CSV table of C-alpha atoms in Angstrom, one decimal:
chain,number,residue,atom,x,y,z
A,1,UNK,CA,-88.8,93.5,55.3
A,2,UNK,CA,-91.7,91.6,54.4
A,3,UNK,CA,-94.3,90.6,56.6
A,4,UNK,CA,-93.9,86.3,56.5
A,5,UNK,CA,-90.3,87.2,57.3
A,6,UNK,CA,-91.4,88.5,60.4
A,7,UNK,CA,-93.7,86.1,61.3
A,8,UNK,CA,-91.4,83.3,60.3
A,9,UNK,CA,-88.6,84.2,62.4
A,10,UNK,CA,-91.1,83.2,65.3
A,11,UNK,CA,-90.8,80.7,67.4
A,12,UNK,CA,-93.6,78.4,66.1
A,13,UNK,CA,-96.5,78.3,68.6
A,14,UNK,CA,-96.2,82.1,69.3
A,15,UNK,CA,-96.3,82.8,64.9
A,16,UNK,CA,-99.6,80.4,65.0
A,17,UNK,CA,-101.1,82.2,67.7
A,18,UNK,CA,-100.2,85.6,65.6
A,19,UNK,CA,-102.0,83.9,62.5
A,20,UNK,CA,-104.6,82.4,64.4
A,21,UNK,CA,-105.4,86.1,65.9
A,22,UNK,CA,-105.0,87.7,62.4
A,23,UNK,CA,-107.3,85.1,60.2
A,24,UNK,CA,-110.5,85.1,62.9
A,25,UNK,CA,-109.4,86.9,65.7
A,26,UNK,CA,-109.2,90.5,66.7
A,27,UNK,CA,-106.8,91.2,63.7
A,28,UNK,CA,-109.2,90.0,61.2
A,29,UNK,CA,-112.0,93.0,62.6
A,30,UNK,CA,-112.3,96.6,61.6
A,31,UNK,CA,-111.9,98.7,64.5
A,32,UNK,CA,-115.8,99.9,64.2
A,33,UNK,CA,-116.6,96.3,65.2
A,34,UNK,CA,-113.9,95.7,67.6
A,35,UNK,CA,-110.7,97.0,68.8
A,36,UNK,CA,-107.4,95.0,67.7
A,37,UNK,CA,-105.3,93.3,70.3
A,38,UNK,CA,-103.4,90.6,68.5
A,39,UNK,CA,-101.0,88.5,71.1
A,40,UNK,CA,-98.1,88.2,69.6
A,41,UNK,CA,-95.3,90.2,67.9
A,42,UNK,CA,-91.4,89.6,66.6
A,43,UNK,CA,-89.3,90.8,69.7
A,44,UNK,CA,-85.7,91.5,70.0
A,45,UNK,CA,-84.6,88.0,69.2
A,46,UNK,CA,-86.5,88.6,65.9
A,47,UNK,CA,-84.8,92.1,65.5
A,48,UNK,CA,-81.9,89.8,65.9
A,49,UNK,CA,-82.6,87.3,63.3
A,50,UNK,CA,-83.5,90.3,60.9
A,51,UNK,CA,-80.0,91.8,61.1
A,52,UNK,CA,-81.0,94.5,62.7
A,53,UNK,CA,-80.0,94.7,66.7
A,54,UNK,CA,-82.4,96.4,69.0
A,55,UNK,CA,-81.9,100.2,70.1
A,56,UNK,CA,-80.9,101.2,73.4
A,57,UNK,CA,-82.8,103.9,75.2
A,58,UNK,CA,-81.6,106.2,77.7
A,59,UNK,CA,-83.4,107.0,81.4
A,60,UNK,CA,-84.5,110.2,80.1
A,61,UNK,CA,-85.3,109.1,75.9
A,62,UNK,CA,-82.7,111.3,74.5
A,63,UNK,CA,-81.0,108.7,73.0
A,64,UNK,CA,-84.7,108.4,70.8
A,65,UNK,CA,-85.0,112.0,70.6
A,66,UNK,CA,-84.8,114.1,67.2
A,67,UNK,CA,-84.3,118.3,67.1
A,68,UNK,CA,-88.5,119.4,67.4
A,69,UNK,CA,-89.1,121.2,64.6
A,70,UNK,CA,-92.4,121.8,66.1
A,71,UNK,CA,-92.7,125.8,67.1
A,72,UNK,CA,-91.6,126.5,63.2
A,73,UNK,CA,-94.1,123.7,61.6
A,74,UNK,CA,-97.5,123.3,62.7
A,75,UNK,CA,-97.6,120.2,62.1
A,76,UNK,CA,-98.7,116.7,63.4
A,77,UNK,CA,-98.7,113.2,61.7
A,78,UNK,CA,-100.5,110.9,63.6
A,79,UNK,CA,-101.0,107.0,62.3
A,80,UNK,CA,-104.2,105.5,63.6
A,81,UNK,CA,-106.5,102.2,62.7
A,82,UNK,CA,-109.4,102.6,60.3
A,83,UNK,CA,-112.9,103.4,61.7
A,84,UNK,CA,-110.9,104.5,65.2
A,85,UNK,CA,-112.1,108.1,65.3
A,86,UNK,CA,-114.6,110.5,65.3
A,87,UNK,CA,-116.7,110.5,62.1
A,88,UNK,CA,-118.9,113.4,60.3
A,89,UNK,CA,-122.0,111.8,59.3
A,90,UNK,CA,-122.1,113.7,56.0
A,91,UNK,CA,-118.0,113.1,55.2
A,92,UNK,CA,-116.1,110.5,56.1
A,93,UNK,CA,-112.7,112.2,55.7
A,94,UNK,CA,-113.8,115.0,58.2
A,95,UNK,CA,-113.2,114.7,61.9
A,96,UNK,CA,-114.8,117.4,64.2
A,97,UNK,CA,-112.2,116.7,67.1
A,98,UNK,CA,-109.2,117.1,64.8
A,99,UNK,CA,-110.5,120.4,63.1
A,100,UNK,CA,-111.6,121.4,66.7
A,101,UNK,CA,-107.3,120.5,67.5
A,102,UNK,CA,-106.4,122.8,64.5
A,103,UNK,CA,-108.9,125.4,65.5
A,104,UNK,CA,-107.8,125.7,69.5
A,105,UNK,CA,-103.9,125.2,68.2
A,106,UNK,CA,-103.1,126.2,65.2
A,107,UNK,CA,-101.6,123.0,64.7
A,108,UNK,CA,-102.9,121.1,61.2
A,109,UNK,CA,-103.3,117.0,62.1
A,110,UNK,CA,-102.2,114.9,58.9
A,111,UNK,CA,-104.2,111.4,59.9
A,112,UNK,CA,-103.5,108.8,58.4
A,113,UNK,CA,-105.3,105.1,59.0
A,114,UNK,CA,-102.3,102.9,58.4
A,115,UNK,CA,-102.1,100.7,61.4
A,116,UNK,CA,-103.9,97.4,60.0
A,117,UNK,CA,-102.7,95.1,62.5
A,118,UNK,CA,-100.2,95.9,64.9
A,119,UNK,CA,-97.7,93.4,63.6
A,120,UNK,CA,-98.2,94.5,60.3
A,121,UNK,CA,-97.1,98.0,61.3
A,122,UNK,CA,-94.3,97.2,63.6
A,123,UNK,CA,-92.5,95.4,60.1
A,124,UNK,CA,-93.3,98.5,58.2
A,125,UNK,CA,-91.7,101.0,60.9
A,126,UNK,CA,-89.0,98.4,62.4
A,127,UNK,CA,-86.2,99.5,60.0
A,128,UNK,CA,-86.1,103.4,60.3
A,129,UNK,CA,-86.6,103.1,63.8
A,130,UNK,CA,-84.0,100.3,64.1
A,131,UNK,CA,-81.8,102.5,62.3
A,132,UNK,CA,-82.5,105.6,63.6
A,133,UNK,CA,-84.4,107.3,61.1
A,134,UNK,CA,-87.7,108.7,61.7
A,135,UNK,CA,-90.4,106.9,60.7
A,136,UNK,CA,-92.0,110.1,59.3
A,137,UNK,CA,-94.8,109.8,62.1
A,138,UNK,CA,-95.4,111.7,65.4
A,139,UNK,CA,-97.5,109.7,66.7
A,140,UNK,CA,-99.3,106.2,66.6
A,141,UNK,CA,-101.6,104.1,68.3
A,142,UNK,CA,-100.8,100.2,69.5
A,143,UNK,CA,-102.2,97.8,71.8
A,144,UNK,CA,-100.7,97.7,75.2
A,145,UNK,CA,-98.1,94.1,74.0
A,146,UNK,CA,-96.8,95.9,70.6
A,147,UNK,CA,-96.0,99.3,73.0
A,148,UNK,CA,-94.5,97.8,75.7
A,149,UNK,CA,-92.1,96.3,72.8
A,150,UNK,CA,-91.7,99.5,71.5
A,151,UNK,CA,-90.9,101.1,75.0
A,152,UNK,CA,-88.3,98.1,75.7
A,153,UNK,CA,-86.1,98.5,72.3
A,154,UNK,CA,-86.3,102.4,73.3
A,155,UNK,CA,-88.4,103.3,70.3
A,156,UNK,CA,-90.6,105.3,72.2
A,157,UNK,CA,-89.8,108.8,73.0
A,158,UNK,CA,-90.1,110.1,76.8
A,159,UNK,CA,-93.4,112.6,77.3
A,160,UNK,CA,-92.8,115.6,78.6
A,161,UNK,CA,-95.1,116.4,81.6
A,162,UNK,CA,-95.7,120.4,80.8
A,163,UNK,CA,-97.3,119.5,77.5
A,164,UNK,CA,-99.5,117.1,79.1
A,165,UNK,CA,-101.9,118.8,82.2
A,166,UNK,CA,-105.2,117.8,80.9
A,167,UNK,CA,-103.6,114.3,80.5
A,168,UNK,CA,-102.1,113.9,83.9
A,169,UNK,CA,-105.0,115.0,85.8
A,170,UNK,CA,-108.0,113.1,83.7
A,171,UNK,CA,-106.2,109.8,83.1
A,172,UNK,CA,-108.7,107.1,85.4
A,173,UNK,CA,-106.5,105.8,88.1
A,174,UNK,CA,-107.1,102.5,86.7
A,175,UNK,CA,-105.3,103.3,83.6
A,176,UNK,CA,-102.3,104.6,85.2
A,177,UNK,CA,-99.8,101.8,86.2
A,178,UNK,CA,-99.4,99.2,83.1
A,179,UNK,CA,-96.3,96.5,84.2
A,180,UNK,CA,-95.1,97.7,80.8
A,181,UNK,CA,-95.3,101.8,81.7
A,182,UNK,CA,-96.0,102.1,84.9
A,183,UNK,CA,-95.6,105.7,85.5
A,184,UNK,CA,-97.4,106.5,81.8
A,185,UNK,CA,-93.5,108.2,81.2
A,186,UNK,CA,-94.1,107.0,77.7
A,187,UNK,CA,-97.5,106.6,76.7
A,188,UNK,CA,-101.0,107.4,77.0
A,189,UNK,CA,-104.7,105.3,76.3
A,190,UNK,CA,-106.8,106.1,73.0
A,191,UNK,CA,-109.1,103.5,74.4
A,192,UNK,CA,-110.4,100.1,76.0
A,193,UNK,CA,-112.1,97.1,75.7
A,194,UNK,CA,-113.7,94.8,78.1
A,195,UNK,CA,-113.8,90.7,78.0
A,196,UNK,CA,-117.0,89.5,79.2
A,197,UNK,CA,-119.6,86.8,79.7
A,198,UNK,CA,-122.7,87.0,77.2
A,199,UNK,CA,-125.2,84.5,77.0
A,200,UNK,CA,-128.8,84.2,74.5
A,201,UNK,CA,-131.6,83.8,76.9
A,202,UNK,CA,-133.4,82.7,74.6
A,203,UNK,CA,-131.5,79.7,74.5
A,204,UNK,CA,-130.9,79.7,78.0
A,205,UNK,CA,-134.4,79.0,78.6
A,206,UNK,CA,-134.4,82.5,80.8
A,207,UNK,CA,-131.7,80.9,82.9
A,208,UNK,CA,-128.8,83.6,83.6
A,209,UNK,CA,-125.2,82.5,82.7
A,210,UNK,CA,-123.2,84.7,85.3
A,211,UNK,CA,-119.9,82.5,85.5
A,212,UNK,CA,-117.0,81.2,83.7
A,213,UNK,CA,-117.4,78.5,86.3
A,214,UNK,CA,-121.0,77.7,84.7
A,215,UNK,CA,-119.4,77.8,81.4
A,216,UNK,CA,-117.0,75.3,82.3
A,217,UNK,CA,-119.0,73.5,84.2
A,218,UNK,CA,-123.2,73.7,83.7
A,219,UNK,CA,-124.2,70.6,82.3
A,220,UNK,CA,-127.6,72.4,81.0
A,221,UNK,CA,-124.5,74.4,78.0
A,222,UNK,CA,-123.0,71.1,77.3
A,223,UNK,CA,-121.9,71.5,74.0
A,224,UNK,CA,-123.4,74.8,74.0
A,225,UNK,CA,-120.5,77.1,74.8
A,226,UNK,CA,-117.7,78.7,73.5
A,227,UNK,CA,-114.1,80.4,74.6
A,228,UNK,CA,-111.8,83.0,72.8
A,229,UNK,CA,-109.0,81.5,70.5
A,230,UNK,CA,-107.1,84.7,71.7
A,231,UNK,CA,-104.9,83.2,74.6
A,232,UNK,CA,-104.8,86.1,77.3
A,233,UNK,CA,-108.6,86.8,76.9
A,234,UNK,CA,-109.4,83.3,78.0
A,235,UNK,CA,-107.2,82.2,79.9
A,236,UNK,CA,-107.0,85.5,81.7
A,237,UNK,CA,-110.8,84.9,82.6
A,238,UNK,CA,-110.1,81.5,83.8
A,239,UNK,CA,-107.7,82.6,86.1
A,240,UNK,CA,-110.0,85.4,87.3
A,241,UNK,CA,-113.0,82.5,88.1
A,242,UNK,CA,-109.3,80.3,90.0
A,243,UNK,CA,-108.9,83.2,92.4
A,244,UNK,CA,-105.6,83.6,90.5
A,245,UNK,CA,-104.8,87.9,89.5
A,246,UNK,CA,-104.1,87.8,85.9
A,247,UNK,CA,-101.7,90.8,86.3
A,248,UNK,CA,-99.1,88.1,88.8
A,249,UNK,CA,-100.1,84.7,88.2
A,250,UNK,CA,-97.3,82.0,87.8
A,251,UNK,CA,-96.8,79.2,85.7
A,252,UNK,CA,-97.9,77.0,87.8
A,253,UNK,CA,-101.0,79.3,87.6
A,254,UNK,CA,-100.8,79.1,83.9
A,255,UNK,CA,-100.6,75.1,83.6
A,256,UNK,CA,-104.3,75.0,86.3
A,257,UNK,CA,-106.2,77.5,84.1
A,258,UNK,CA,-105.3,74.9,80.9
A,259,UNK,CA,-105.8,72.0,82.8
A,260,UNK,CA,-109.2,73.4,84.0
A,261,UNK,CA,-110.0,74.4,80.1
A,262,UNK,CA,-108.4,70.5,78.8
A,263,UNK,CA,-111.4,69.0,81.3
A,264,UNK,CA,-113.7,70.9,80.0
A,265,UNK,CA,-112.9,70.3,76.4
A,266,UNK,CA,-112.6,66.8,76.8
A,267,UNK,CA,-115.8,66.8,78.1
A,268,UNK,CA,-117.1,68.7,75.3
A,269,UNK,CA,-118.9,71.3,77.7
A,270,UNK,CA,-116.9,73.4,75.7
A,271,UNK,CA,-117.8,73.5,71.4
A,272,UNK,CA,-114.9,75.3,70.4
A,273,UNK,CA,-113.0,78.7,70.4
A,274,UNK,CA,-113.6,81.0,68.2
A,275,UNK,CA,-112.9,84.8,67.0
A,276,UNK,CA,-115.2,86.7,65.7
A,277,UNK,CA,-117.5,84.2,64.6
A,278,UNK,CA,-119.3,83.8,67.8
A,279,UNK,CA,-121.0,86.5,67.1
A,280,UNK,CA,-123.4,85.0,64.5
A,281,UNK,CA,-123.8,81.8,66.8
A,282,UNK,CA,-124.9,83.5,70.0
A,283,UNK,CA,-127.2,85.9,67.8
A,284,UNK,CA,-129.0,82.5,66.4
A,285,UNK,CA,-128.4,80.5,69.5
A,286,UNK,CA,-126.9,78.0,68.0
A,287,UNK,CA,-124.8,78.6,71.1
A,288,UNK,CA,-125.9,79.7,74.7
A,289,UNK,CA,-122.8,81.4,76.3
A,290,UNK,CA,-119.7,82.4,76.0
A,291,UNK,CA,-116.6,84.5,76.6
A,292,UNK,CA,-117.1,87.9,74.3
A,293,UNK,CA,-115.4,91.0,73.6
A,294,UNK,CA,-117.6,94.0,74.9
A,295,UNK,CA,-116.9,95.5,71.3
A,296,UNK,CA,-119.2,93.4,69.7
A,297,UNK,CA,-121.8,93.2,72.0
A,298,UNK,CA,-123.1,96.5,71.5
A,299,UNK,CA,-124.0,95.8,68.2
A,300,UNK,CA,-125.1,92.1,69.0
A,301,UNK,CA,-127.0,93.6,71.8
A,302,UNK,CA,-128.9,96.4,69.5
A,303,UNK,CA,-129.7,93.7,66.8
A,304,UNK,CA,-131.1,91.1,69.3
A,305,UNK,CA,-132.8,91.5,73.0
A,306,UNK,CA,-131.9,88.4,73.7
A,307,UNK,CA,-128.4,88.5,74.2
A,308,UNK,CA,-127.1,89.5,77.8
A,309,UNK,CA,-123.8,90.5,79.3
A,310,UNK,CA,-122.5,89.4,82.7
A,311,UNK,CA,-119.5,91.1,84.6
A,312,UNK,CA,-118.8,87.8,86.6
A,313,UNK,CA,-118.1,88.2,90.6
A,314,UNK,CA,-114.2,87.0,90.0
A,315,UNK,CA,-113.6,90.6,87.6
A,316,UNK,CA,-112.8,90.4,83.8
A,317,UNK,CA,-109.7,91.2,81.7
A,318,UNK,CA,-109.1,94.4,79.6
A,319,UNK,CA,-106.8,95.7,77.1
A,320,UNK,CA,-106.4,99.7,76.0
A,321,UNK,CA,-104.9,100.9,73.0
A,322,UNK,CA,-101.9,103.4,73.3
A,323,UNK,CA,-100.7,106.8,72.0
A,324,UNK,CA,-96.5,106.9,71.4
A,325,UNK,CA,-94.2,109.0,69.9
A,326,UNK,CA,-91.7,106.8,68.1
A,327,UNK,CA,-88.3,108.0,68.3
A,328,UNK,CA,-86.8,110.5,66.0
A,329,UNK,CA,-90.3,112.4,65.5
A,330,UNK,CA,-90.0,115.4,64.3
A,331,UNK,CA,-92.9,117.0,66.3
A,332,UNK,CA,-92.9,115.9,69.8
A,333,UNK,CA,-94.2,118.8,71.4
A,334,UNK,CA,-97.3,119.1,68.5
A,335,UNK,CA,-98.0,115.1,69.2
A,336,UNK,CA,-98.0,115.9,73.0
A,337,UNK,CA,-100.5,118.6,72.9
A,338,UNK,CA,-102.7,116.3,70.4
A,339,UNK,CA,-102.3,113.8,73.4
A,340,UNK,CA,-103.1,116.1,75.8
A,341,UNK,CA,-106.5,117.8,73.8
A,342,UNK,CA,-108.2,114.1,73.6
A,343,UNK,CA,-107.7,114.2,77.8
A,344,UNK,CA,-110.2,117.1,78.1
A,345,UNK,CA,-113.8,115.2,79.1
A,346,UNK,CA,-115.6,116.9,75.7
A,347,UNK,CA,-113.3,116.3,73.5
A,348,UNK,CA,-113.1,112.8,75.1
A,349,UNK,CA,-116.5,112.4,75.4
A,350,UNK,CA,-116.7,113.7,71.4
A,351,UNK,CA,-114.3,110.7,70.8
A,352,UNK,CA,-116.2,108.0,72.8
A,353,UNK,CA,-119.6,108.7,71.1
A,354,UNK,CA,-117.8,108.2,67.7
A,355,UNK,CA,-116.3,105.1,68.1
A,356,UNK,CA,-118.5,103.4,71.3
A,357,UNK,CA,-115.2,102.5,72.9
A,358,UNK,CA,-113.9,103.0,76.7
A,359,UNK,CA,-112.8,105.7,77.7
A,360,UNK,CA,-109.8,106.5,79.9
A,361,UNK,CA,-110.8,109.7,80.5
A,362,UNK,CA,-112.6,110.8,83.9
A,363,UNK,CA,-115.6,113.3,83.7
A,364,UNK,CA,-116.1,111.7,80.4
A,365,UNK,CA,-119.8,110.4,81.6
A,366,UNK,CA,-121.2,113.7,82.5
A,367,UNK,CA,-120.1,115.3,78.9
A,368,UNK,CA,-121.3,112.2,77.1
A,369,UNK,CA,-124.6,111.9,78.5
A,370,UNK,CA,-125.6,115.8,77.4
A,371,UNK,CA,-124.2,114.3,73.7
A,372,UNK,CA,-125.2,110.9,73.7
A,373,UNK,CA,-127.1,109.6,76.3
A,374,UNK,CA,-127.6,106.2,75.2
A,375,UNK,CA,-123.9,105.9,74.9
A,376,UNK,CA,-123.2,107.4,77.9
A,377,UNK,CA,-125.6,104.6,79.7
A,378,UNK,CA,-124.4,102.2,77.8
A,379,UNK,CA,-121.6,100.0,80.5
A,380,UNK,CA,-119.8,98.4,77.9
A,381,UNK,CA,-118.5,101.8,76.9
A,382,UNK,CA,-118.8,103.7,80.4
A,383,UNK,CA,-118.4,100.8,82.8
A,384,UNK,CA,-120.0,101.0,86.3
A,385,UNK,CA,-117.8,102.1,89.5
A,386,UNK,CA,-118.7,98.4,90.3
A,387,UNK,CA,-117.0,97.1,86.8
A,388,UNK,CA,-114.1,99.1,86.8
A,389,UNK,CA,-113.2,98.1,90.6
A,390,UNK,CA,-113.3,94.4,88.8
A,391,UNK,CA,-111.2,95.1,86.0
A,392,UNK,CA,-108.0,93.2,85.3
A,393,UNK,CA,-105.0,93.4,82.9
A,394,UNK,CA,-102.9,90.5,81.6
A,395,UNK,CA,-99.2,90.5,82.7
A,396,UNK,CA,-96.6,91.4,80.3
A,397,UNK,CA,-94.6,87.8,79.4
A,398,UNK,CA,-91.2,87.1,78.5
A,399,UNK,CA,-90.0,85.9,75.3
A,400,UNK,CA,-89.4,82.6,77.0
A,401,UNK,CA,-92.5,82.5,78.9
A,402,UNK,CA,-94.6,84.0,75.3
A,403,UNK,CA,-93.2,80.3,73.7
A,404,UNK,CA,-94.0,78.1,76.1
A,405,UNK,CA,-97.7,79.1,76.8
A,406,UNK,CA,-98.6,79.8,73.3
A,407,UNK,CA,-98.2,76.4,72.4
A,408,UNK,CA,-99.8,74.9,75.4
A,409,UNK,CA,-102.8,77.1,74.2
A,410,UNK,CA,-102.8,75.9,70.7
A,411,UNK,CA,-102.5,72.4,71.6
A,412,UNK,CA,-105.6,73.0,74.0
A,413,UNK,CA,-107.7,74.7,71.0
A,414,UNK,CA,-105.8,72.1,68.1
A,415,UNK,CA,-104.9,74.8,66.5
């Protein structure tokens, strides 16, 4: 199935958010630059419209399950995004952590970086999974939405606890109860990102920006600030900054937080949302402030002084990437002990100072600062105790409820 089929089986605000996150949004970034959490994805009704019905998965996965071939073949393929792993400075196509896998295991990794966009990948492995074929992978990484679909249509195999020790004891509390898996019975973080205030001092005048309240509201950034054109990123924030938990609100909830962005628009406090591309502005300071993804701050921040990061007082939003075993794979228990290797702290830490993402890993700091200690300083990739007691996840939504505020968003951002 091609991709536009997928898309255009959408309902229509939810495919223009897609494209919208795709063409300047997290989609349209390599992962070196920042970590891909598109909002949108077919779901069953689109399975439905495909001709092809979504699985049903049993309370214990077998009904996903394949025979494990993996005591006889030593053997893991694992699908991952480009620029998402560790890297050997003098050849690309080597990976310390994955020859250090083979070395402690015996087990030989086949990587591949084939997951361009999570959409993108959910049409190419939709049919064999839908059919109940494997998909030729044990194991692939997708942003918390895409795996929770994957998890509902029972495409996602069940882990098995005795394969996963390092993983069950190291995994930060705060990463352990997703609406979407809240026992972690199916999956496992690769890594985090963090939504933050940032603001150019420069153009501040030296005035601190610590609020999405002053964003929305600061007549010294009229015209002078900008919002994400992802939906859950800003309007997640919003709701933070209302007193509303991102993780329960309503949508009554909802409807305030757009209402509260519409004033400010209309106002034109706010200049725009944007993707990526606010990057360049905040750098210049052609804008002051802004909502930002902590991905590309560190660069920003390394390039220019002038740019600062605030944690506001209400908490932030935050997404994680996700390891899965799709069903039918052929080596669960190989892809389980791969799982469970990146949950010791220097292996995790080896990890983190590769790709300069969070870590869900605890003891992680300690192992990174003897590696990396700019890194492991750095709280955009090792937040505070104070940060991560402020952290927030967006809820999972409904088909229904995916339709309807998508195209409240759009209309808010004209896109």
């Amino acid at each position: 199935m091609e991709l536009n089929e997928i898309t255009g089986s959408l309902p229509d605000p939810v495919r223009k958010a897609w494209q919208r996150s795709l063409t300047s949004g997290r989609a349209a970034l390599t992962r070196r630059a920042l970590l891909q959490a598109s909002v949108v994805a077919a779901g069953a009704g689109t399975l439905a419209a495909c001709g092809i019905p979504p699985a049903r998965s049993s309370a214990t996965g077998d009904a996903v399950a394949a025979p494990d071939h993996s005591d006889e073949e030593k053997v893991v393929n694992f699908s991952n995004w480009p620029l998402y792993i560790d890297v050997d400075a003098q050849d690309e196509q080597k990976h310390a952590t994955l020859d250090e896998f083979q070395t402690a295991t015996g087990i030989k990794v086949r990587y591949t970086e084939d997951v361009n966009d999570n959409v993108e990948f959910f049409g190419k492995v939709k049919p064999q999974l839908a059919s109940g074929q494997d998909t030729g992978r044990d194991l692939m990484v997708l942003t918390d939405w895409m795996a929770a679909r994957l998890i509902r249509l029972g495409w996602a195999q069940r882990l098995d606890p005795a394969n996963l020790t390092h993983a069950i004891t190291n995994l930060e509390d705060r990463f352990r109860a997703p609406d979407w898996d809240p026992n972690r019975l199916y999956s496992y973080p690769w890594a985090g990102i963090q939504v933050v205030v940032a603001y150019n001092k420069k153009a501040t005048g030296g005035k601190a920006v610590t609020s999405v309240t002053q964003l929305l509201d600061d007549p010294e950034l009229k015209g002078r600030v900008t919002f994400l054109s992802e939906m859950r990123d800003t309007v997640g924030m919003v709701l933070l900054e209302m007193g509303k938990d991102p993780a329960k609100f309503t949508a009554d909830d909802y409807d305030a937080a757009i209402h509260r962005l519409q004033k400010a628009v209309d106002s034109k406090q706010i200049r725009k949302f944007t993707g990526n591309d606010y990057g360049q502005e905040l750098s210049s300071g052609d804008i002051a402030a802004c909502v930002a993804w902590g991905g590309d701050l560190i660069q920003l921040r390394a390039d220019n002084p002038d740019i600062e990061f605030v944690i506001p007082d209400h908490g932030y939003v935050a997404s994680t990437d996700n390891l899965l075993i799709p069903a039918k794979a052929q080596h669960k228990k190989n892809a389980e002990l791969l799982i469970d290797f990146y949950y010791q702290p220097k292996i995790a830490a080896e990890l983190t100072a590769g790709i300069g993402y969070v870590s869900p890993v605890t003891g992680v700091q300690e192992e990174l600062a003897a590696l990396d200690p700019d890194t492991a300083a750095n709280p955009l990739v090792i937040p505070t105790p104070e940060m991560a007691a402020k952290v927030h996840a967006f809820r999972s939504l409904t088909e229904a409820e995916e339709s309807d505020f998508e195209d409240k968003f759009s209309k808010l951002i004209g896109a």
